[in-house]
C-alpha positions as a printed NumPy array, in Angstrom:
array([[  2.87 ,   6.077,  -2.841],
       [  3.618,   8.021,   0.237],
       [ -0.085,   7.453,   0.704],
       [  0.497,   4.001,   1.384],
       [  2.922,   4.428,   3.19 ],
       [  1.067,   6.631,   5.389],
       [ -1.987,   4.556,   5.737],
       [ -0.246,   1.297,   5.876],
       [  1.686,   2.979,   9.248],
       [ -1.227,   4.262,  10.975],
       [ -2.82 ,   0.102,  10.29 ],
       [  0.663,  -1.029,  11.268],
       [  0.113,  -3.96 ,   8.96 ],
       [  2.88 ,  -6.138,   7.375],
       [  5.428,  -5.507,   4.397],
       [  2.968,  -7.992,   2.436],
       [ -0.231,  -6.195,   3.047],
       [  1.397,  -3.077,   1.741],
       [  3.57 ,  -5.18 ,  -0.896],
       [ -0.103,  -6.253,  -2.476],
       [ -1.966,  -2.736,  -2.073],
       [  0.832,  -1.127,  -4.029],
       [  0.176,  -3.923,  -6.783],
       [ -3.423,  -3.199,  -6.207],
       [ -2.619,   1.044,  -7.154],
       [ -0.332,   0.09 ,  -9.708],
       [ -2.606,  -1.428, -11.46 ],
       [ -5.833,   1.161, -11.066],
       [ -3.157,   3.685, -12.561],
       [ -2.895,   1.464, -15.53 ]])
């Protein structure tokens, strides 16, 4: 997660961009 939120600061891109690449991880995990 911190991943993300790592990456999704250095893009700078919006809370839905990173709302759908979380779903996007969650779901690879599965």
């Amino acid at each position: 997660f911190r991943k993300i939120q790592k990456k999704s600061m250095d893009l700078r891109k919006p809370m839905k961009d990173i709302a759908e690449a979380i779903i996007l991880t969650s779901e690879i995990e599965k």
